[in-house]
Backbone as JSON Lines, residues from 0, in Angstrom:
{"i":0,"aa":"M","n":[0.85,-1.17,0.0],"ca":[0.0,0.0,0.0],"c":[0.89,1.23,0.0]}
{"i":1,"aa":"M","n":[0.59,2.17,-0.87],"ca":[1.38,3.37,-0.99],"c":[0.64,4.54,-0.37]}
{"i":2,"aa":"E","n":[1.37,5.36,0.42],"ca":[0.77,6.54,1.02],"c":[1.43,7.77,0.44]}
{"i":3,"aa":"N","n":[0.64,8.79,0.28],"ca":[1.21,10.07,-0.14],"c":[1.72,10.8,1.08]}
{"i":4,"aa":"I","n":[2.86,11.39,0.94],"ca":[3.44,12.18,2.03],"c":[3.35,13.64,1.62]}
{"i":5,"aa":"S","n":[2.82,14.42,2.54],"ca":[2.71,15.85,2.23],"c":[4.1,16.48,2.28]}
{"i":6,"aa":"R","n":[4.24,17.63,1.65],"ca":[5.51,18.35,1.64],"c":[5.9,18.71,3.07]}
{"i":7,"aa":"R","n":[4.92,19.09,3.85],"ca":[5.17,19.49,5.24],"c":[5.73,18.31,6.04]}
{"i":8,"aa":"N","n":[5.11,17.13,5.93],"ca":[5.6,15.95,6.65],"c":[6.97,15.52,6.14]}
{"i":9,"aa":"F","n":[7.2,15.65,4.84],"ca":[8.51,15.33,4.28],"c":[9.59,16.24,4.88]}
{"i":10,"aa":"M","n":[9.32,17.53,4.95],"ca":[10.29,18.48,5.5],"c":[10.53,18.22,6.99]}
{"i":11,"aa":"K","n":[9.5,17.83,7.73],"ca":[9.67,17.47,9.15],"c":[10.63,16.28,9.27]}
{"i":12,"aa":"G","n":[10.42,15.29,8.42],"ca":[11.28,14.1,8.45],"c":[12.72,14.43,8.11]}
{"i":13,"aa":"V","n":[12.91,15.27,7.11],"ca":[14.26,15.68,6.73],"c":[14.91,16.46,7.87]}
{"i":14,"aa":"G","n":[14.17,17.32,8.51],"ca":[14.69,18.1,9.64],"c":[15.08,17.2,10.8]}
{"i":15,"aa":"A","n":[14.24,16.21,11.11],"ca":[14.53,15.29,12.2],"c":[15.79,14.47,11.89]}
{"i":16,"aa":"L","n":[15.92,14.06,10.63],"ca":[17.1,13.31,10.22],"c":[18.37,14.16,10.37]}
{"i":17,"aa":"A","n":[18.29,15.43,10.0],"ca":[19.45,16.33,10.12],"c":[19.84,16.5,11.58]}
{"i":18,"aa":"V","n":[18.86,16.65,12.46],"ca":[19.15,16.8,13.89],"c":[19.78,15.52,14.43]}
{"i":19,"aa":"A","n":[19.24,14.37,14.04],"ca":[19.78,13.1,14.51],"c":[21.22,12.9,14.03]}
{"i":20,"aa":"T","n":[21.48,13.27,12.79],"ca":[22.83,13.14,12.24],"c":[23.8,14.05,12.99]}
{"i":21,"aa":"A","n":[23.4,15.27,13.25],"ca":[24.26,16.21,13.99],"c":[24.5,15.71,15.41]}
{"i":22,"aa":"A","n":[23.48,15.17,16.04],"ca":[23.61,14.66,17.41],"c":[24.59,13.49,17.45]}
{"i":23,"aa":"T","n":[24.6,12.66,16.45],"ca":[25.54,11.55,16.39],"c":[26.97,12.08,16.43]}
{"i":24,"aa":"G","n":[27.25,13.13,15.69],"ca":[28.58,13.74,15.7],"c":[28.94,14.29,17.07]}
{"i":25,"aa":"L","n":[27.97,14.86,17.78],"ca":[28.23,15.39,19.11],"c":[28.52,14.28,20.1]}
{"i":26,"aa":"L","n":[27.81,13.18,19.98],"ca":[28.0,12.07,20.91],"c":[29.36,11.43,20.76]}
{"i":27,"aa":"S","n":[29.96,11.51,19.59],"ca":[31.26,10.87,19.38],"c":[32.41,11.76,19.81]}
{"i":28,"aa":"G","n":[32.14,12.89,20.44],"ca":[33.2,13.76,20.94],"c":[33.67,14.7,19.85]}
{"i":29,"aa":"C","n":[34.92,15.06,19.93],"ca":[35.48,16.03,18.99],"c":[35.73,15.43,17.62]}
{"i":30,"aa":"G","n":[35.65,14.15,17.52],"ca":[35.86,13.51,16.23],"c":[37.25,12.92,16.13]}
{"i":31,"aa":"D","n":[37.38,11.97,15.25],"ca":[38.65,11.3,15.01],"c":[39.17,11.77,13.67]}
{"i":32,"aa":"D","n":[40.32,12.38,13.66],"ca":[40.86,12.91,12.4],"c":[41.79,11.91,11.72]}
{"i":33,"aa":"S","n":[41.62,10.62,12.03],"ca":[42.47,9.62,11.41],"c":[42.01,9.32,9.98]}
{"i":34,"aa":"L","n":[42.96,8.88,9.2],"ca":[42.69,8.5,7.82],"c":[43.41,7.17,7.57]}
{"i":35,"aa":"V","n":[42.63,6.1,7.54],"ca":[43.19,4.76,7.32],"c":[42.49,4.16,6.11]}
{"i":36,"aa":"V","n":[43.28,3.71,5.16],"ca":[42.75,3.12,3.93],"c":[43.21,1.66,3.88]}
{"i":37,"aa":"D","n":[42.28,0.75,3.6],"ca":[42.56,-0.68,3.62],"c":[42.4,-1.33,2.25]}
{"i":38,"aa":"A","n":[43.15,-2.39,2.04],"ca":[42.97,-3.29,0.88],"c":[43.18,-4.7,1.38]}
{"i":39,"aa":"T","n":[42.6,-5.66,0.7],"ca":[42.79,-7.06,1.04],"c":[43.34,-7.78,-0.17]}
{"i":40,"aa":"G","n":[44.41,-8.52,0.06],"ca":[44.97,-9.35,-0.99],"c":[46.25,-8.81,-1.6]}
{"i":41,"aa":"L","n":[47.04,-9.73,-2.08],"ca":[48.27,-9.36,-2.78],"c":[47.93,-8.57,-4.03]}
{"i":42,"aa":"N","n":[48.79,-7.61,-4.35],"ca":[48.7,-6.79,-5.57],"c":[47.48,-5.87,-5.63]}
{"i":43,"aa":"N","n":[46.8,-5.68,-4.51],"ca":[45.71,-4.69,-4.43],"c":[46.26,-3.45,-3.73]}
{"i":44,"aa":"A","n":[46.25,-2.33,-4.43],"ca":[46.88,-1.1,-3.94],"c":[45.94,-0.3,-3.04]}
{"i":45,"aa":"V","n":[46.55,0.41,-2.1],"ca":[45.85,1.43,-1.32],"c":[46.55,2.75,-1.61]}
{"i":46,"aa":"E","n":[45.8,3.84,-1.57],"ca":[46.36,5.13,-1.93],"c":[45.8,6.23,-1.05]}
{"i":47,"aa":"I","n":[46.69,7.13,-0.63],"ca":[46.32,8.34,0.1],"c":[47.13,9.49,-0.48]}
{"i":48,"aa":"K","n":[46.44,10.49,-1.0],"ca":[47.07,11.72,-1.47],"c":[48.27,11.48,-2.39]}
{"i":49,"aa":"G","n":[48.11,10.61,-3.37],"ca":[49.15,10.38,-4.34],"c":[50.22,9.38,-3.92]}
{"i":50,"aa":"V","n":[50.13,8.84,-2.71],"ca":[51.07,7.83,-2.26],"c":[50.35,6.48,-2.29]}
{"i":51,"aa":"K","n":[50.97,5.52,-2.94],"ca":[50.32,4.23,-3.14],"c":[51.2,3.11,-2.57]}
{"i":52,"aa":"M","n":[50.55,2.14,-1.91],"ca":[51.25,0.96,-1.39],"c":[50.59,-0.3,-1.95]}
{"i":53,"aa":"T","n":[51.43,-1.24,-2.37],"ca":[50.98,-2.55,-2.82],"c":[51.88,-3.6,-2.19]}
{"i":54,"aa":"V","n":[51.29,-4.64,-1.6],"ca":[52.07,-5.78,-1.13],"c":[52.1,-6.79,-2.27]}
{"i":55,"aa":"R","n":[53.29,-7.06,-2.79],"ca":[53.44,-7.91,-3.96],"c":[53.48,-9.4,-3.62]}
{"i":56,"aa":"R","n":[54.11,-9.74,-2.47],"ca":[54.17,-11.13,-2.03],"c":[54.43,-11.15,-0.53]}
{"i":57,"aa":"L","n":[54.16,-12.3,0.08],"ca":[54.4,-12.49,1.51],"c":[54.96,-13.89,1.72]}
{"i":58,"aa":"A","n":[56.13,-13.96,2.32],"ca":[56.75,-15.23,2.65],"c":[56.85,-15.33,4.17]}
{"i":59,"aa":"Y","n":[56.87,-16.56,4.68],"ca":[57.0,-16.75,6.12],"c":[57.82,-17.99,6.41]}
{"i":60,"aa":"A","n":[58.43,-18.0,7.6],"ca":[59.18,-19.16,8.07],"c":[58.91,-19.31,9.56]}
{"i":61,"aa":"A","n":[58.7,-20.55,9.99],"ca":[58.5,-20.84,11.41],"c":[59.57,-21.82,11.86]}
{"i":62,"aa":"Y","n":[60.03,-21.65,13.08],"ca":[61.1,-22.48,13.62],"c":[60.61,-23.24,14.85]}
{"i":63,"aa":"A","n":[61.28,-24.33,15.16],"ca":[60.87,-25.21,16.27],"c":[60.86,-24.48,17.61]}
{"i":64,"aa":"D","n":[61.69,-23.46,17.78],"ca":[61.72,-22.75,19.06],"c":[60.57,-21.75,19.22]}
{"i":65,"aa":"G","n":[59.66,-21.69,18.24],"ca":[58.51,-20.78,18.32],"c":[58.74,-19.44,17.66]}
{"i":66,"aa":"T","n":[59.92,-19.22,17.11],"ca":[60.23,-17.98,16.41],"c":[59.7,-18.09,14.98]}
{"i":67,"aa":"Y","n":[59.18,-17.0,14.46],"ca":[58.74,-16.98,13.08],"c":[59.09,-15.63,12.46]}
{"i":68,"aa":"Y","n":[59.21,-15.62,11.15],"ca":[59.52,-14.41,10.39],"c":[58.5,-14.25,9.27]}
{"i":69,"aa":"F","n":[58.11,-13.01,9.01],"ca":[57.27,-12.68,7.87],"c":[58.03,-11.68,7.02]}
{"i":70,"aa":"V","n":[58.06,-11.93,5.71],"ca":[58.79,-11.07,4.78],"c":[57.84,-10.63,3.67]}
{"i":71,"aa":"P","n":[57.21,-9.46,3.86],"ca":[56.39,-8.93,2.76],"c":[57.25,-8.11,1.8]}
{"i":72,"aa":"E","n":[56.97,-8.26,0.51],"ca":[57.59,-7.4,-0.49],"c":[56.6,-6.29,-0.78]}
{"i":73,"aa":"V","n":[57.04,-5.05,-0.6],"ca":[56.16,-3.89,-0.67],"c":[56.63,-2.95,-1.77]}
{"i":74,"aa":"L","n":[55.67,-2.42,-2.52],"ca":[55.94,-1.4,-3.54],"c":[55.28,-0.11,-3.07]}
{"i":75,"aa":"I","n":[56.08,0.95,-2.93],"ca":[55.57,2.28,-2.58],"c":[55.83,3.2,-3.75]}
{"i":76,"aa":"S","n":[54.79,3.9,-4.21],"ca":[54.89,4.87,-5.32],"c":[54.44,6.22,-4.82]}
{"i":77,"aa":"N","n":[55.14,7.27,-5.24],"ca":[54.79,8.62,-4.83],"c":[54.52,9.48,-6.06]}
{"i":78,"aa":"S","n":[53.25,9.79,-6.29],"ca":[52.91,10.76,-7.34],"c":[52.44,12.07,-6.7]}
{"i":79,"aa":"G","n":[52.58,12.16,-5.38],"ca":[52.21,13.38,-4.66],"c":[53.3,14.44,-4.76]}
{"i":80,"aa":"A","n":[52.99,15.61,-4.24],"ca":[53.9,16.75,-4.36],"c":[55.01,16.74,-3.33]}
{"i":81,"aa":"T","n":[54.8,16.08,-2.18],"ca":[55.8,16.12,-1.1],"c":[56.56,14.81,-1.03]}
{"i":82,"aa":"G","n":[57.75,14.88,-0.44],"ca":[58.56,13.69,-0.26],"c":[57.94,12.74,0.76]}
{"i":83,"aa":"V","n":[58.18,11.45,0.56],"ca":[57.64,10.42,1.45],"c":[58.81,9.65,2.05]}
{"i":84,"aa":"P","n":[58.99,9.75,3.39],"ca":[60.1,9.03,4.02],"c":[59.82,7.54,4.16]}
{"i":85,"aa":"L","n":[60.82,6.74,3.81],"ca":[60.77,5.3,4.01],"c":[61.87,4.95,5.01]}
{"i":86,"aa":"D","n":[61.48,4.43,6.16],"ca":[62.45,4.05,7.18],"c":[61.95,2.81,7.9]}
{"i":87,"aa":"P","n":[62.13,1.64,7.28],"ca":[61.57,0.41,7.84],"c":[62.0,0.11,9.28]}
{"i":88,"aa":"E","n":[63.23,0.47,9.61],"ca":[63.74,0.14,10.94],"c":[63.27,1.1,12.02]}
{"i":89,"aa":"N","n":[62.64,2.2,11.65],"ca":[62.26,3.23,12.63],"c":[60.81,3.68,12.5]}
{"i":90,"aa":"G","n":[59.91,2.78,12.17],"ca":[58.49,3.08,12.3],"c":[57.69,3.44,11.08]}
{"i":91,"aa":"S","n":[58.27,3.44,9.89],"ca":[57.47,3.7,8.7],"c":[56.49,2.57,8.42]}
{"i":92,"aa":"F","n":[56.87,1.35,8.84],"ca":[56.06,0.17,8.57],"c":[55.8,-0.6,9.86]}
{"i":93,"aa":"E","n":[54.68,-1.31,9.88],"ca":[54.37,-2.27,10.93],"c":[53.8,-3.52,10.28]}
{"i":94,"aa":"V","n":[53.99,-4.65,10.94],"ca":[53.37,-5.91,10.51],"c":[52.67,-6.48,11.74]}
{"i":95,"aa":"W","n":[51.38,-6.79,11.56],"ca":[50.56,-7.33,12.65],"c":[50.04,-8.69,12.24]}
{"i":96,"aa":"L","n":[50.13,-9.65,13.15],"ca":[49.66,-11.0,12.91],"c":[48.25,-11.15,13.47]}
{"i":97,"aa":"N","n":[47.32,-11.59,12.64],"ca":[45.92,-11.8,13.04],"c":[45.29,-10.56,13.67]}
{"i":98,"aa":"G","n":[45.82,-9.38,13.37],"ca":[45.26,-8.14,13.89],"c":[45.52,-7.9,15.37]}
{"i":99,"aa":"K","n":[46.25,-8.8,16.04],"ca":[46.45,-8.69,17.49],"c":[47.9,-8.58,17.92]}
{"i":100,"aa":"T","n":[48.8,-9.19,17.18],"ca":[50.19,-9.29,17.61],"c":[51.08,-8.48,16.7]}
{"i":101,"aa":"K","n":[51.67,-7.41,17.26],"ca":[52.6,-6.59,16.48],"c":[53.95,-7.29,16.43]}
{"i":102,"aa":"L","n":[54.47,-7.45,15.22],"ca":[55.76,-8.1,15.04],"c":[56.88,-7.06,15.05]}
{"i":103,"aa":"N","n":[58.08,-7.52,15.34],"ca":[59.23,-6.63,15.48],"c":[59.94,-6.44,14.14]}
{"i":104,"aa":"I","n":[60.01,-5.19,13.69],"ca":[60.86,-4.82,12.55],"c":[61.96,-3.94,13.12]}
{"i":105,"aa":"S","n":[63.18,-4.38,13.0],"ca":[64.31,-3.65,13.59],"c":[65.53,-3.78,12.7]}
{"i":106,"aa":"K","n":[66.59,-3.13,13.12],"ca":[67.85,-3.24,12.39],"c":[68.3,-4.7,12.32]}
{"i":107,"aa":"E","n":[68.1,-5.44,13.41],"ca":[68.5,-6.84,13.46],"c":[67.66,-7.71,12.52]}
{"i":108,"aa":"T","n":[66.36,-7.5,12.51],"ca":[65.52,-8.33,11.63],"c":[65.77,-7.97,10.17]}
{"i":109,"aa":"M","n":[65.92,-6.7,9.87],"ca":[66.17,-6.29,8.49],"c":[67.53,-6.8,7.99]}
{"i":110,"aa":"A","n":[68.51,-6.92,8.9],"ca":[69.84,-7.41,8.52],"c":[69.78,-8.85,8.02]}
{"i":111,"aa":"R","n":[68.77,-9.6,8.4],"ca":[68.62,-10.98,7.94],"c":[68.44,-11.03,6.41]}
{"i":112,"aa":"L","n":[67.97,-9.93,5.82],"ca":[67.76,-9.89,4.37],"c":[69.04,-9.59,3.6]}
{"i":113,"aa":"D","n":[70.07,-9.1,4.29],"ca":[71.31,-8.71,3.62],"c":[71.95,-9.85,2.84]}
{"i":114,"aa":"S","n":[71.89,-11.05,3.37],"ca":[72.55,-12.18,2.71],"c":[71.6,-13.0,1.84]}
{"i":115,"aa":"S","n":[70.36,-12.54,1.69],"ca":[69.38,-13.29,0.92],"c":[69.46,-12.94,-0.56]}
{"i":116,"aa":"K","n":[69.42,-13.96,-1.4],"ca":[69.36,-13.72,-2.85],"c":[67.92,-13.6,-3.33]}
{"i":117,"aa":"D","n":[66.96,-14.0,-2.48],"ca":[65.55,-13.99,-2.87],"c":[64.8,-12.74,-2.44]}
{"i":118,"aa":"F","n":[65.35,-12.01,-1.48],"ca":[64.63,-10.86,-0.92],"c":[65.54,-9.63,-0.9]}
{"i":119,"aa":"N","n":[65.13,-8.58,-1.59],"ca":[65.87,-7.32,-1.58],"c":[65.3,-6.44,-0.48]}
{"i":120,"aa":"K","n":[66.15,-6.02,0.42],"ca":[65.74,-5.21,1.57],"c":[65.25,-3.84,1.12]}
{"i":121,"aa":"M","n":[64.16,-3.37,1.74],"ca":[63.64,-2.02,1.51],"c":[64.68,-1.01,1.98]}
{"i":122,"aa":"D","n":[65.01,-0.06,1.11],"ca":[65.98,0.99,1.46],"c":[65.36,2.04,2.36]}
{"i":123,"aa":"T","n":[66.21,2.67,3.15],"ca":[65.82,3.83,3.93],"c":[66.14,5.06,3.09]}
{"i":124,"aa":"R","n":[65.1,5.78,2.7],"ca":[65.29,6.98,1.88],"c":[63.99,7.75,1.8]}
{"i":125,"aa":"T","n":[64.03,8.88,1.14],"ca":[62.82,9.68,0.91],"c":[62.48,9.61,-0.57]}
{"i":126,"aa":"L","n":[61.22,9.24,-0.85],"ca":[60.76,9.18,-2.24],"c":[60.3,10.57,-2.67]}
{"i":127,"aa":"S","n":[60.89,11.08,-3.73],"ca":[60.46,12.35,-4.31],"c":[59.28,12.1,-5.24]}
{"i":128,"aa":"H","n":[58.76,13.18,-5.8],"ca":[57.64,13.1,-6.74],"c":[57.97,12.16,-7.89]}
{"i":129,"aa":"N","n":[57.04,11.26,-8.22],"ca":[57.16,10.28,-9.31],"c":[58.27,9.25,-9.12]}
{"i":130,"aa":"Q","n":[58.61,8.97,-7.87],"ca":[59.57,7.9,-7.59],"c":[58.84,6.73,-6.94]}
{"i":131,"aa":"Q","n":[59.46,5.57,-7.02],"ca":[58.92,4.4,-6.34],"c":[60.05,3.58,-5.75]}
{"i":132,"aa":"E","n":[59.7,2.73,-4.79],"ca":[60.67,1.84,-4.14],"c":[59.98,0.5,-3.93]}
{"i":133,"aa":"K","n":[60.66,-0.56,-4.33],"ca":[60.18,-1.91,-4.07],"c":[61.22,-2.62,-3.24]}
{"i":134,"aa":"G","n":[60.79,-3.19,-2.13],"ca":[61.72,-3.9,-1.27],"c":[60.98,-4.71,-0.23]}
{"i":135,"aa":"C","n":[61.75,-5.5,0.5],"ca":[61.17,-6.38,1.51],"c":[61.41,-5.86,2.92]}
{"i":136,"aa":"L","n":[60.48,-6.19,3.77],"ca":[60.59,-5.96,5.2],"c":[60.82,-7.32,5.85]}
{"i":137,"aa":"C","n":[61.38,-7.34,7.04],"ca":[61.53,-8.59,7.78],"c":[61.02,-8.36,9.19]}
{"i":138,"aa":"A","n":[59.91,-9.05,9.52],"ca":[59.28,-8.9,10.83],"c":[59.38,-10.21,11.58]}
{"i":139,"aa":"K","n":[59.67,-10.12,12.88],"ca":[59.89,-11.3,13.71],"c":[58.9,-11.34,14.86]}
{"i":140,"aa":"G","n":[58.48,-12.56,15.2],"ca":[57.62,-12.76,16.35],"c":[57.93,-14.1,16.99]}
{"i":141,"aa":"T","n":[57.26,-14.35,18.12],"ca":[57.41,-15.63,18.8],"c":[56.07,-16.07,19.36]}
{"i":142,"aa":"G","n":[55.96,-17.38,19.56],"ca":[54.83,-17.92,20.31],"c":[53.53,-18.15,19.57]}
{"i":143,"aa":"V","n":[53.49,-18.0,18.26],"ca":[52.26,-18.24,17.52],"c":[52.51,-19.41,16.57]}
{"i":144,"aa":"T","n":[51.6,-20.38,16.57],"ca":[51.8,-21.55,15.73],"c":[51.04,-21.47,14.41]}
{"i":145,"aa":"T","n":[49.95,-20.71,14.36],"ca":[49.19,-20.57,13.12],"c":[48.79,-19.11,12.94]}
{"i":146,"aa":"F","n":[48.43,-18.76,11.71],"ca":[47.91,-17.43,11.46],"c":[46.85,-17.49,10.38]}
{"i":147,"aa":"N","n":[45.92,-16.54,10.44],"ca":[44.87,-16.42,9.43],"c":[45.18,-15.32,8.42]}
{"i":148,"aa":"Y","n":[45.78,-14.23,8.92],"ca":[46.11,-13.11,8.06],"c":[47.18,-12.25,8.7]}
{"i":149,"aa":"V","n":[47.77,-11.38,7.89],"ca":[48.79,-10.44,8.33],"c":[48.41,-9.07,7.8]}
{"i":150,"aa":"W","n":[48.49,-8.05,8.65],"ca":[48.35,-6.66,8.21],"c":[49.75,-6.12,7.95]}
{"i":151,"aa":"V","n":[49.97,-5.54,6.78],"ca":[51.19,-4.78,6.49],"c":[50.74,-3.32,6.45]}
{"i":152,"aa":"I","n":[51.31,-2.51,7.33],"ca":[50.87,-1.12,7.51],"c":[52.0,-0.17,7.16]}
{"i":153,"aa":"F","n":[51.68,0.86,6.41],"ca":[52.65,1.9,6.05],"c":[52.13,3.25,6.5]}
{"i":154,"aa":"Y","n":[52.98,3.99,7.19],"ca":[52.69,5.36,7.63],"c":[53.46,6.32,6.73]}
{"i":155,"aa":"P","n":[52.78,7.02,5.8],"ca":[53.48,7.92,4.88],"c":[54.24,9.03,5.6]}
{"i":156,"aa":"N","n":[53.78,9.39,6.79],"ca":[54.5,10.33,7.64],"c":[54.65,9.65,9.0]}
{"i":157,"aa":"P","n":[55.83,9.13,9.33],"ca":[56.0,8.37,10.57],"c":[55.65,9.16,11.84]}
{"i":158,"aa":"D","n":[55.64,10.48,11.76],"ca":[55.27,11.29,12.92],"c":[53.76,11.38,13.1]}
{"i":159,"aa":"D","n":[53.01,10.98,12.08],"ca":[51.54,11.03,12.11],"c":[51.01,9.61,12.09]}
{"i":160,"aa":"R","n":[50.75,9.05,13.26],"ca":[50.29,7.66,13.36],"c":[48.79,7.52,13.07]}
{"i":161,"aa":"K","n":[48.12,8.61,12.73],"ca":[46.69,8.54,12.43],"c":[46.42,8.37,10.94]}
{"i":162,"aa":"T","n":[47.44,8.52,10.12],"ca":[47.29,8.34,8.68],"c":[48.07,7.1,8.28]}
{"i":163,"aa":"A","n":[47.36,6.11,7.75],"ca":[48.01,4.84,7.45],"c":[47.36,4.15,6.27]}
{"i":164,"aa":"M","n":[48.17,3.34,5.6],"ca":[47.69,2.45,4.55],"c":[47.91,1.03,5.04]}
{"i":165,"aa":"R","n":[46.87,0.21,4.93],"ca":[46.97,-1.17,5.43],"c":[46.57,-2.16,4.34]}
{"i":166,"aa":"C","n":[47.39,-3.2,4.2],"ca":[47.05,-4.31,3.3],"c":[46.93,-5.58,4.14]}
{"i":167,"aa":"K","n":[45.8,-6.22,4.0],"ca":[45.53,-7.47,4.72],"c":[45.83,-8.63,3.77]}
{"i":168,"aa":"I","n":[46.8,-9.45,4.16],"ca":[47.2,-10.59,3.34],"c":[46.76,-11.87,4.06]}
{"i":169,"aa":"L","n":[45.98,-12.67,3.39],"ca":[45.44,-13.9,3.97],"c":[46.46,-15.03,3.92]}
{"i":170,"aa":"Y","n":[46.31,-15.97,4.84],"ca":[47.21,-17.12,4.93],"c":[47.36,-17.83,3.59]}
{"i":171,"aa":"K","n":[46.25,-18.02,2.89],"ca":[46.29,-18.77,1.63],"c":[47.14,-18.09,0.55]}
{"i":172,"aa":"E","n":[47.44,-16.79,0.71],"ca":[48.25,-16.06,-0.26],"c":[49.74,-16.08,0.09]}
{"i":173,"aa":"A","n":[50.06,-16.41,1.34],"ca":[51.45,-16.42,1.81],"c":[52.14,-17.7,1.4]}
{"i":174,"aa":"K","n":[53.44,-17.6,1.19],"ca":[54.25,-18.75,0.78],"c":[55.3,-19.06,1.84]}
{"i":175,"aa":"P","n":[55.41,-20.34,2.21],"ca":[56.48,-20.69,3.15],"c":[57.85,-20.55,2.5]}
{"i":176,"aa":"M","n":[58.84,-20.21,3.29],"ca":[60.2,-20.09,2.76],"c":[61.12,-20.97,3.59]}
{"i":177,"aa":"L","n":[62.22,-21.33,3.03],"ca":[63.2,-22.13,3.73],"c":[64.24,-21.22,4.35]}
{"i":178,"aa":"G","n":[64.17,-21.08,5.66],"ca":[65.17,-20.31,6.38],"c":[65.35,-18.89,5.93]}
{"i":179,"aa":"I","n":[65.74,-18.09,6.83],"ca":[66.07,-16.7,6.53],"c":[67.09,-16.23,7.54]}
């Protein structure tokens, strides 16, 4: 059954909706000025203001003592106007296991890639306009026997932890590797 709505009742409804929408903003406080963009799967890019991240592959190794390593290969492209710092050992990137466990990326873990012929380490540098960098990160953890997914997170400005690009890589896309 269809009812006709008068213009007056329509305007009342629109007004009530506007008040409810505004009240929702007030209830949430001052607001969250974070900007997080997500993608799922290998080779699916995320982009913020001309900076693009793509996880090209993910390898992992687990050891009998409970230690494990994850090595994502990441492509960062900058078509934006400002330089983008890449510093894997000092907070530009994070790797999270199952969304709960932050893995360690440090000078020591990244050094494991130095002798690898299969993985080129991500350089520490600033990407200028129209530059790109492809390289691997090495993240270490302990105490987990299985995983469902890994978040690879990039902060285009390491001083601003509210702006991030995240790629979720599922277990079925990851490849085991022999030692690292």
